[in-house]
């Protein structure tokens, strides 16, 4: 029996040896940045993997017959294979192993978490998973047949307990920010444990929830709004996919016609303030910047708060997005909306593999709202779409599990569907006689990468494919007969070549309504698009704030004709600098040879705000390499 147990341990060591070698090759760029501490923690995770696998084999061996061992062996094989496959898929997509924020999403948005995985499965990856799972099942079952468990002495049990207690703080500290110094399944096990603890005890390691609002009271203003305002916030929409901004012809025929007919103004240099919705959405809704603290979000009024100052103004928020994850619904639902609809309370079925509903339901809610308005009333409303978010659902083009439509094709189809829904929205406005008296402002929370710089989706970087969004404002011709609105239109035209961002939307809305920011609220760092903006601007972007500071810390500046990007990735601080005039596709990093005076000026701007300074001086629990020393 002792020989059989030794043979099983030998097999297990051989398996782990091959597995570790494969892991180090796959993650060679990340591993190259490790120091002695990281290698030590990694070795410790291998030891624990050995103990874990051996214990699993022993438990399965304890079953009374070979027949009884089949099911637990199969379950274990599927779980471990799935964990390793998802971890490597995440790594290939985001360049890091899943960290605590990623596992927090499993609780916040389980359908989105699982749907994101399912929607990326191809026939080849499904076959690879099946083959690996069957091989692993054969290994576990044959090992369990031959293994004979030896009783452990007291000192062995004590040593294991001490090793476990010593390992927990090491593993937890490194999975919070994730330098990746763990085997994938051990990384998943400890991160999942921390995320579960967060969920059970309302902790904030996963750092992904909006604060409970504590907004100031805004006094009533004894006048009506001069017009209606419709704010459209799209999801993951790229500027370079809009024909009016040089995108593929014919992709948005209605928007192209609408802007031409009504002389709407579209801005080619419009940027998101973050590439994570949990940061970008509240920033857009309040006009605050991610470089301001989370306390700013608590005290900052949202669009509906300001609109309710005016007599006879109705408000609505209609979203196909899920608002329960991250406590978004609690953040926006402060009683200032006359109608608030999101995916969870809409009554419509979720789209496959997501917690969203189809954008095609949104115009009907607008129709219902306008039907119940009195002729003398005005409105301020928000329509928040989801269709251009992965997996890019268009009603005519569903993603398939084993024969997926190419990503770029799905994305373009989703944009066509978005354009068709915009036409329906405008049709509803015209039906109720509201179009000629409604200013429409449209943008996106962020854009979407398609592997231009080795990244897919969003969340991660500030390259143009993730950060540059289509911003446009339409003041109808009929409304511009008023001198005040004609002057606003001139202001829009004057700003066409300025660098602009989503924090400019709130000041623009206040300017249109003739209102001032609350003196009790945090200062607005943006500027109204309806008035000429003088001089060059500094546009700040950041994926780091109280509401989410664990997943992908990073910050960026548009500074003159330069864009500076700081990314924290796999044990590396990566500085990037691009000349946006001569290098709009951001292919040539100028940081290594940039003048010291320029570096100092950029760092000075970053250090002007504490949260940005935290990113610049960020020191995670393990030693990171700063590529490009600060002057």
XYZ file of C-alpha atoms in Angstrom:
631
model
C 0.000 0.000 0.000
C 2.846 2.340 0.788
C 4.273 1.748 -2.711
C 0.899 2.550 -4.307
C 0.684 5.829 -2.357
C 4.220 6.696 -3.431
C 3.309 6.022 -7.054
C 0.304 8.337 -6.737
C 2.461 11.076 -5.197
C 5.007 10.618 -7.970
C 2.283 10.966 -10.611
C 0.967 14.061 -8.878
C 4.419 15.626 -8.705
C 4.968 14.850 -12.410
C 1.623 16.466 -13.259
C 2.411 19.557 -11.188
C 5.874 19.773 -12.759
C 4.454 19.810 -16.282
C 1.691 22.196 -15.213
C 4.107 24.651 -13.558
C 6.395 24.678 -16.604
C 3.410 25.383 -18.869
C 2.172 28.129 -16.535
C 5.558 29.853 -16.440
C 5.791 29.774 -20.244
C 2.275 31.158 -20.760
C 2.898 33.957 -18.264
C 6.564 34.519 -19.069
C 6.258 38.308 -19.422
C 4.662 38.616 -15.998
C 7.030 36.113 -14.408
C 10.013 38.069 -15.734
C 9.059 40.894 -13.350
C 8.946 38.735 -10.218
C 11.456 39.038 -7.433
C 12.538 36.549 -4.786
C 9.413 37.151 -2.704
C 7.090 36.390 -5.612
C 8.916 33.183 -6.481
C 8.689 32.143 -2.842
C 4.945 32.734 -2.741
C 4.549 30.921 -6.053
C 6.469 27.914 -4.673
C 4.223 27.965 -1.611
C 1.145 27.854 -3.846
C 2.586 24.766 -5.582
C 2.988 23.071 -2.192
C -0.609 23.847 -1.341
C -1.795 22.615 -4.721
C -0.002 19.315 -4.019
C -1.709 18.992 -0.616
C -5.070 19.971 -2.090
C -4.927 17.481 -4.954
C -3.688 14.697 -2.706
C -6.505 15.332 -0.250
C -9.060 15.296 -3.068
C -7.668 11.996 -4.342
C -7.807 10.549 -0.832
C -11.415 11.626 -0.338
C -12.466 10.094 -3.642
C -10.551 6.901 -2.799
C -12.606 6.648 0.373
C -15.676 5.777 -1.681
C -16.701 2.126 -1.440
C -16.375 1.187 -5.118
C -15.004 2.279 -8.448
C -18.547 3.038 -9.574
C -19.080 5.397 -6.645
C -15.846 7.239 -7.442
C -16.875 8.235 -10.952
C -19.194 11.125 -10.092
C -16.985 12.981 -7.574
C -13.979 12.496 -9.872
C -15.954 13.975 -12.760
C -17.167 16.946 -10.671
C -13.658 17.705 -9.451
C -12.260 17.426 -12.969
C -14.846 19.831 -14.411
C -14.380 22.379 -11.606
C -10.593 22.400 -11.749
C -10.461 22.395 -15.548
C -12.996 25.235 -15.688
C -11.074 27.253 -13.082
C -7.770 26.904 -14.907
C -9.346 27.584 -18.328
C -11.189 30.709 -17.140
C -8.070 31.974 -15.365
C -5.958 31.662 -18.507
C -8.731 33.136 -20.640
C -8.840 36.127 -18.299
C -5.045 36.372 -18.432
C -4.932 36.346 -22.225
C -7.682 39.004 -22.317
C -6.489 41.317 -19.529
C -2.813 40.338 -19.076
C -3.333 39.419 -15.402
C -4.891 36.533 -13.504
C -8.386 37.256 -12.135
C -8.074 39.455 -9.037
C -10.446 40.217 -6.187
C -12.546 42.673 -8.227
C -13.046 40.083 -10.947
C -14.316 37.541 -8.441
C -16.445 40.216 -6.787
C -18.352 40.464 -10.069
C -19.365 36.829 -9.579
C -21.554 38.067 -6.717
C -22.472 41.493 -8.106
C -23.354 40.311 -11.636
C -23.413 36.500 -11.839
C -25.161 36.434 -15.217
C -22.701 38.927 -16.671
C -19.767 36.974 -15.207
C -20.921 33.637 -16.603
C -22.286 35.166 -19.793
C -18.972 36.838 -20.532
C -17.342 33.400 -20.341
C -19.974 31.539 -22.355
C -20.118 34.144 -25.113
C -16.379 33.746 -25.751
C -16.454 29.974 -26.146
C -15.510 28.755 -29.595
C -15.714 25.230 -30.979
C -11.933 24.863 -30.710
C -11.814 26.053 -27.082
C -14.777 23.809 -26.185
C -12.976 20.766 -27.657
C -9.743 21.655 -25.852
C -11.653 21.964 -22.581
C -13.326 18.608 -23.144
C -10.032 16.834 -23.927
C -8.229 18.339 -20.932
C -11.184 17.568 -18.655
C -11.269 13.914 -19.736
C -7.506 13.541 -19.255
C -7.703 15.119 -15.835
C -10.674 12.903 -14.939
C -8.700 9.814 -15.942
C -5.739 10.982 -13.862
C -7.867 11.680 -10.741
C -9.833 8.440 -10.986
C -6.848 6.177 -11.620
C -4.935 7.892 -8.802
C -7.865 7.373 -6.437
C -8.014 3.653 -7.337
C -4.364 3.124 -6.425
C -4.006 5.531 -3.518
C -3.978 4.271 0.058
C -4.260 7.047 2.583
C -1.673 7.020 5.348
C -2.660 8.411 8.760
C -0.835 11.635 9.629
C 1.036 12.068 12.865
C 0.329 14.979 15.193
C 3.421 16.879 14.150
C 2.455 16.545 10.468
C -1.024 17.898 11.212
C 0.437 20.734 13.283
C 2.921 21.624 10.554
C 0.161 21.768 7.939
C -1.969 24.023 10.161
C 0.957 26.384 10.799
C 1.794 26.455 7.103
C -1.823 27.253 6.297
C -1.995 30.106 8.821
C 1.274 31.537 7.521
C 0.133 31.291 3.901
C -3.187 33.120 4.226
C -1.837 36.685 4.625
C 0.755 36.088 1.907
C -1.817 34.810 -0.575
C -4.447 37.415 0.299
C -2.111 40.388 0.020
C -0.963 39.327 -3.415
C -4.346 38.473 -4.827
C -5.879 41.814 -3.861
C -3.788 43.646 -6.457
C -2.503 40.532 -8.204
C 1.106 40.369 -9.164
C 0.082 36.887 -10.297
C 2.528 34.987 -8.086
C 0.200 32.021 -7.556
C -0.904 28.976 -9.505
C -4.196 29.845 -11.240
C -6.391 27.536 -9.151
C -4.847 28.735 -5.879
C -5.289 32.331 -7.027
C -8.939 31.550 -7.755
C -9.457 29.726 -4.459
C -8.162 32.547 -2.266
C -9.762 35.344 -4.297
C -13.079 33.566 -4.215
C -12.686 33.162 -0.474
C -12.083 36.883 0.009
C -14.981 37.796 -2.294
C -17.264 35.443 -0.340
C -16.131 37.039 2.919
C -16.886 40.467 1.453
C -20.350 39.355 0.459
C -21.179 37.767 3.814
C -19.778 40.525 6.030
C -20.277 43.587 3.808
C -16.577 44.277 3.441
C -14.941 46.250 0.626
C -11.871 44.298 -0.489
C -13.404 43.970 -3.936
C -13.942 47.754 -4.022
C -16.824 47.871 -6.455
C -19.846 49.692 -5.033
C -21.166 53.239 -5.278
C -21.681 55.190 -2.052
C -25.063 55.971 -0.538
C -25.873 59.511 -1.749
C -25.972 62.419 0.689
C -26.873 65.188 -1.730
C -27.550 68.794 -0.695
C -31.040 70.282 -0.872
C -31.417 72.461 -3.970
C -33.812 75.420 -3.646
C -36.748 75.734 -6.040
C -36.518 78.262 -8.864
C -39.712 80.077 -9.781
C -39.537 79.578 -13.531
C -39.888 76.892 -16.147
C -37.163 75.187 -18.108
C -36.506 76.845 -21.479
C -36.694 73.501 -23.316
C -36.646 69.735 -22.921
C -33.343 67.920 -22.539
C -32.721 64.314 -23.583
C -29.435 62.775 -22.480
C -28.400 59.560 -24.231
C -25.607 57.552 -22.648
C -24.440 54.646 -24.777
C -22.246 51.762 -23.698
C -18.792 50.853 -25.075
C -19.327 52.921 -28.241
C -16.223 53.823 -30.243
C -15.848 57.180 -31.962
C -14.073 55.668 -34.967
C -17.115 53.497 -35.729
C -19.359 56.511 -36.317
C -19.396 57.585 -40.001
C -19.569 61.275 -39.055
C -16.221 60.772 -37.295
C -14.586 58.799 -40.085
C -16.086 55.394 -39.290
C -17.408 52.823 -41.796
C -19.949 54.324 -44.159
C -23.545 53.252 -43.749
C -23.159 52.067 -40.155
C -25.382 54.791 -38.635
C -27.537 56.086 -41.505
C -30.162 57.702 -39.284
C -27.677 59.553 -37.066
C -25.820 60.799 -40.135
C -29.056 62.107 -41.661
C -30.261 63.617 -38.386
C -27.055 65.540 -37.734
C -26.981 66.842 -41.304
C -30.640 67.841 -41.332
C -30.609 69.636 -37.985
C -26.971 70.791 -38.135
C -26.071 68.869 -34.999
C -22.526 69.282 -33.749
C -20.317 66.219 -33.295
C -16.969 66.479 -31.516
C -13.989 64.506 -32.882
C -11.905 64.910 -29.677
C -14.396 63.741 -27.084
C -13.135 61.448 -24.306
C -14.397 59.269 -21.493
C -13.132 60.016 -17.979
C -12.740 56.312 -17.161
C -12.950 53.036 -19.029
C -14.867 51.258 -16.260
C -18.623 51.825 -16.128
C -18.730 51.725 -12.323
C -16.522 54.851 -12.357
C -17.581 56.437 -15.657
C -21.364 56.328 -15.072
C -21.526 58.221 -11.743
C -18.966 60.702 -13.063
C -21.165 61.462 -16.085
C -24.296 61.587 -13.915
C -22.799 64.080 -11.431
C -20.215 65.966 -13.487
C -17.488 65.029 -11.020
C -14.174 63.590 -12.142
C -12.649 60.274 -11.021
C -9.672 62.278 -9.784
C -11.993 63.637 -7.101
C -12.701 61.437 -4.085
C -15.628 59.114 -3.508
C -16.965 61.691 -1.031
C -17.497 63.963 -4.016
C -19.903 61.378 -5.433
C -21.883 61.258 -2.186
C -22.522 64.996 -2.180
C -22.776 65.727 -5.902
C -26.301 66.343 -7.297
C -27.325 64.394 -10.376
C -29.150 65.688 -13.467
C -32.613 65.120 -12.027
C -31.825 67.043 -8.821
C -31.056 70.177 -10.806
C -34.006 69.718 -13.177
C -36.405 69.480 -10.226
C -35.459 73.002 -9.182
C -37.555 74.284 -12.112
C -41.328 74.337 -12.013
C -43.240 71.985 -14.271
C -40.244 69.778 -15.134
C -40.648 66.000 -15.239
C -37.733 63.590 -15.143
C -37.099 60.030 -16.285
C -34.262 57.531 -16.335
C -34.799 54.644 -18.756
C -32.012 52.063 -18.937
C -31.539 48.645 -20.481
C -28.545 48.311 -18.148
C -28.555 46.332 -14.896
C -28.420 48.769 -11.972
C -28.281 46.414 -9.004
C -24.557 45.512 -9.410
C -22.358 47.999 -7.608
C -25.399 49.608 -5.898
C -25.996 51.814 -8.952
C -29.765 51.752 -8.375
C -29.355 52.993 -4.798
C -27.016 55.724 -6.049
C -29.360 57.122 -8.714
C -32.744 56.432 -7.123
C -32.945 59.336 -4.675
C -36.589 60.210 -5.378
C -35.846 62.861 -7.990
C -36.953 60.767 -10.992
C -40.628 60.658 -11.947
C -39.925 57.430 -13.827
C -36.971 55.134 -13.318
C -36.635 51.927 -15.314
C -33.662 49.582 -15.425
C -33.144 45.989 -16.506
C -34.110 44.540 -13.133
C -37.476 46.322 -12.699
C -38.472 46.472 -16.364
C -40.384 43.188 -16.374
C -38.675 42.177 -19.614
C -36.526 39.036 -19.868
C -32.785 39.452 -19.688
C -30.820 38.972 -22.881
C -28.980 35.630 -23.034
C -25.900 35.512 -20.809
C -26.352 39.055 -19.444
C -28.410 40.943 -16.868
C -29.477 43.498 -19.480
C -32.634 43.862 -21.551
C -32.820 44.686 -25.246
C -32.525 48.356 -26.215
C -35.582 47.931 -28.418
C -37.804 48.201 -25.325
C -36.571 51.712 -24.474
C -38.608 53.810 -26.987
C -41.855 52.327 -25.617
C -41.046 53.597 -22.116
C -40.342 57.049 -23.530
C -43.649 56.924 -25.396
C -45.497 56.022 -22.184
C -43.802 58.809 -20.249
C -44.581 61.508 -22.831
C -48.167 60.257 -23.107
C -48.706 61.144 -19.443
C -47.180 64.623 -19.618
C -49.181 67.831 -19.764
C -48.563 70.114 -22.764
C -47.147 72.920 -20.595
C -44.669 70.615 -18.816
C -41.056 70.105 -19.836
C -38.772 67.153 -19.227
C -35.202 66.182 -18.568
C -34.623 62.523 -19.334
C -31.831 59.996 -19.552
C -31.807 56.985 -21.870
C -29.018 54.539 -21.042
C -28.418 51.843 -23.653
C -26.536 48.541 -23.435
C -26.539 46.923 -26.891
C -22.958 47.855 -27.807
C -21.583 46.208 -24.668
C -20.076 42.745 -25.062
C -21.425 40.343 -26.329
C -22.797 43.072 -28.656
C -26.374 41.936 -29.026
C -28.384 43.110 -31.988
C -31.875 41.663 -32.207
C -31.099 40.244 -35.642
C -27.695 38.821 -34.736
C -27.512 36.663 -31.613
C -24.212 35.228 -30.432
C -23.937 31.475 -30.849
C -22.139 29.142 -28.463
C -20.267 26.911 -30.894
C -20.352 29.015 -34.066
C -19.931 32.588 -32.837
C -20.306 35.534 -35.164
C -16.930 37.347 -35.405
C -16.549 39.992 -32.714
C -16.146 42.901 -35.130
C -19.245 41.815 -37.067
C -21.326 41.536 -33.895
C -20.137 44.951 -32.769
C -21.083 46.606 -36.055
C -24.472 44.928 -36.026
C -25.039 46.222 -32.497
C -24.217 49.756 -33.677
C -26.723 49.407 -36.535
C -29.338 48.308 -34.007
C -28.419 51.282 -31.804
C -28.968 53.611 -34.753
C -32.363 52.033 -35.462
C -33.364 52.558 -31.825
C -32.277 56.202 -32.035
C -34.627 56.593 -34.986
C -37.446 55.123 -32.891
C -36.672 57.548 -30.056
C -36.774 60.557 -32.373
C -39.996 59.251 -33.895
C -41.563 59.118 -30.422
C -40.465 62.711 -29.739
C -42.020 63.825 -33.027
C -45.205 61.882 -32.340
C -45.751 63.874 -29.146
C -44.695 67.197 -30.668
C -41.579 67.354 -28.492
C -38.718 67.068 -30.973
C -38.498 70.740 -31.987
C -38.231 71.795 -28.346
C -35.764 69.113 -27.209
C -31.978 69.390 -27.053
C -30.304 65.991 -27.385
C -26.857 65.329 -25.897
C -25.292 61.953 -26.604
C -22.064 60.253 -25.603
C -20.762 56.893 -24.338
C -19.398 55.886 -20.939
C -16.237 54.588 -22.644
C -15.255 52.879 -25.887
C -14.125 49.319 -26.731
C -10.752 47.843 -27.681
C -10.475 45.293 -30.475
C -6.888 44.113 -29.938
C -5.256 47.250 -31.379
C -2.746 47.287 -28.520
C -3.090 43.689 -27.375
C -6.232 44.313 -25.310
C -9.884 43.471 -25.853
C -12.972 45.143 -24.443
C -12.585 47.910 -21.895
C -11.674 48.350 -18.193
C -7.945 48.281 -18.756
C -6.289 51.119 -20.716
C -6.726 54.654 -22.055
C -5.734 54.148 -25.665
C -8.118 55.865 -28.071
C -9.959 52.642 -28.855
C -11.062 52.502 -25.196
C -11.197 56.180 -24.269
C -12.324 58.184 -27.321
C -16.108 58.286 -27.568
C -18.651 59.889 -29.932
C -20.007 63.047 -28.304
C -22.642 65.098 -30.111
C -25.228 67.766 -29.314
C -28.290 68.605 -31.343
C -30.187 71.873 -30.900
C -33.082 71.612 -33.407
C -33.382 74.254 -36.090
C -36.767 75.328 -34.725
C -35.288 75.964 -31.290
C -32.406 77.977 -32.744
C -34.844 80.658 -33.853
C -34.426 81.881 -30.316
C -31.296 84.094 -30.094
C -30.230 82.406 -26.856
C -30.181 78.949 -28.435
C -28.603 80.266 -31.626
C -25.773 81.608 -29.473
C -25.414 78.238 -27.759
C -25.148 76.584 -31.164
C -22.307 78.961 -32.042
C -20.576 77.922 -28.817
C -20.854 74.265 -29.809
C -19.328 75.000 -33.200
C -16.483 76.943 -31.579
C -15.566 73.910 -29.469
C -15.448 71.346 -32.262
C -11.665 71.094 -32.233
C -11.221 71.266 -28.463
C -10.369 68.312 -26.251
C -13.639 67.577 -24.438
C -14.867 64.927 -22.029
C -17.920 63.492 -20.320
C -17.555 65.773 -17.303
C -18.481 68.643 -19.651
C -22.045 67.310 -19.986
C -23.275 68.451 -16.556
C -22.015 72.054 -16.969
C -23.635 72.081 -20.422
C -26.993 70.962 -19.016
C -26.807 73.620 -16.281
C -25.988 76.276 -18.864
C -28.961 75.270 -21.019
C -31.295 75.366 -17.997
C -29.844 78.628 -16.705
C -28.855 77.080 -13.368
C -25.710 77.295 -11.261
C -23.854 74.423 -9.583
C -24.728 73.911 -5.950
C -22.245 75.741 -3.672
C -22.522 72.806 -1.238
C -21.475 70.293 -3.902
C -17.924 69.449 -5.024
C -16.630 71.753 -7.755
C -17.310 70.827 -11.375
C -14.060 70.451 -13.311
C -15.737 70.476 -16.716
C -16.908 73.373 -18.880
C -20.172 74.024 -20.796
C -19.922 72.983 -24.427
C -22.382 75.765 -25.283
C -19.810 78.476 -24.575
C -16.447 78.827 -26.353
C -13.705 77.212 -24.260
C -10.588 79.346 -24.240
C -7.075 77.988 -24.461
C -5.721 74.429 -24.344
C -7.283 71.997 -21.874
C -6.033 69.155 -19.740
C -8.332 66.124 -19.917
C -7.985 63.685 -17.020
C -8.900 59.986 -17.192
C -8.608 57.520 -14.353
C -9.584 53.949 -13.433
C -9.002 54.460 -9.745
C -11.385 55.876 -7.163
C -12.950 54.911 -3.851
C -15.708 53.028 -5.679
C -13.244 50.816 -7.573
C -9.539 50.894 -6.787
C -8.581 47.241 -6.959
C -9.055 45.898 -10.459
C -6.990 47.897 -12.964
C -5.447 51.002 -11.385
C -4.374 53.535 -13.986
C -4.474 57.198 -14.901
C -4.007 59.294 -18.034
C -3.743 62.894 -19.218
C -4.369 64.675 -22.476
C -1.754 67.374 -22.049
C -1.319 69.748 -24.956
C -0.844 67.546 -28.021
C 0.436 64.679 -25.855
C -1.346 61.800 -24.179
C 0.275 60.341 -21.086
C -0.838 56.908 -19.821
C 0.199 55.130 -16.623
C -0.851 51.476 -16.363
C -0.196 49.138 -13.441
C 0.048 45.637 -14.797
C 1.558 42.357 -13.588
C 4.195 43.853 -11.345
C 4.995 46.712 -13.712
C 4.321 50.420 -13.792
C 4.191 51.218 -17.492
C 4.555 54.830 -18.619
C 3.402 55.772 -22.112
C 3.569 59.093 -23.947
C 2.161 59.702 -27.425
C 2.089 62.693 -29.728
C -1.575 62.776 -30.725
C -0.881 65.055 -33.684
C 1.751 62.950 -35.459
C 0.804 59.579 -33.916
C -3.016 59.422 -33.493
C -2.957 55.593 -33.410
C -0.535 55.623 -30.467
C 2.133 53.373 -31.924
C 5.330 55.149 -30.796
C 5.941 55.507 -27.076
C 7.958 58.692 -26.544
C 8.332 58.340 -22.785
C 11.895 56.955 -22.666
C 13.294 59.911 -24.601
C 10.854 62.597 -23.361
C 12.480 65.748 -21.904
C 12.725 65.784 -18.114
C 10.880 69.110 -18.073
C 7.870 67.521 -19.812
C 7.886 64.558 -17.409
C 7.999 66.902 -14.416
C 5.110 68.959 -15.807
C 2.991 65.835 -16.335
C 3.742 64.484 -12.861
C 2.947 67.879 -11.387
C -0.505 67.776 -12.978
C -1.117 64.243 -11.709
C -0.048 65.112 -8.186
C -2.545 67.978 -8.093
C -5.225 65.450 -7.041
C -4.719 62.955 -4.195
C -6.349 60.009 -5.981
C -4.129 60.478 -9.050
C -1.113 60.825 -6.815
C -2.039 57.500 -5.218
C -1.870 55.834 -8.637
C 1.455 57.480 -9.407
C 2.985 56.400 -6.099
C 1.039 53.141 -5.875
C 2.865 50.483 -3.867
C 1.033 47.147 -3.882
C 1.910 44.497 -1.289
C 4.723 43.051 -3.386
C 7.655 44.871 -5.053
C 6.702 46.252 -8.463
C 9.031 47.508 -11.134
C 8.563 51.111 -12.228
C 9.469 51.221 -15.912
C 10.538 54.800 -16.356
C 11.760 56.441 -13.188
C 10.166 59.640 -12.019
C 12.405 62.687 -12.209
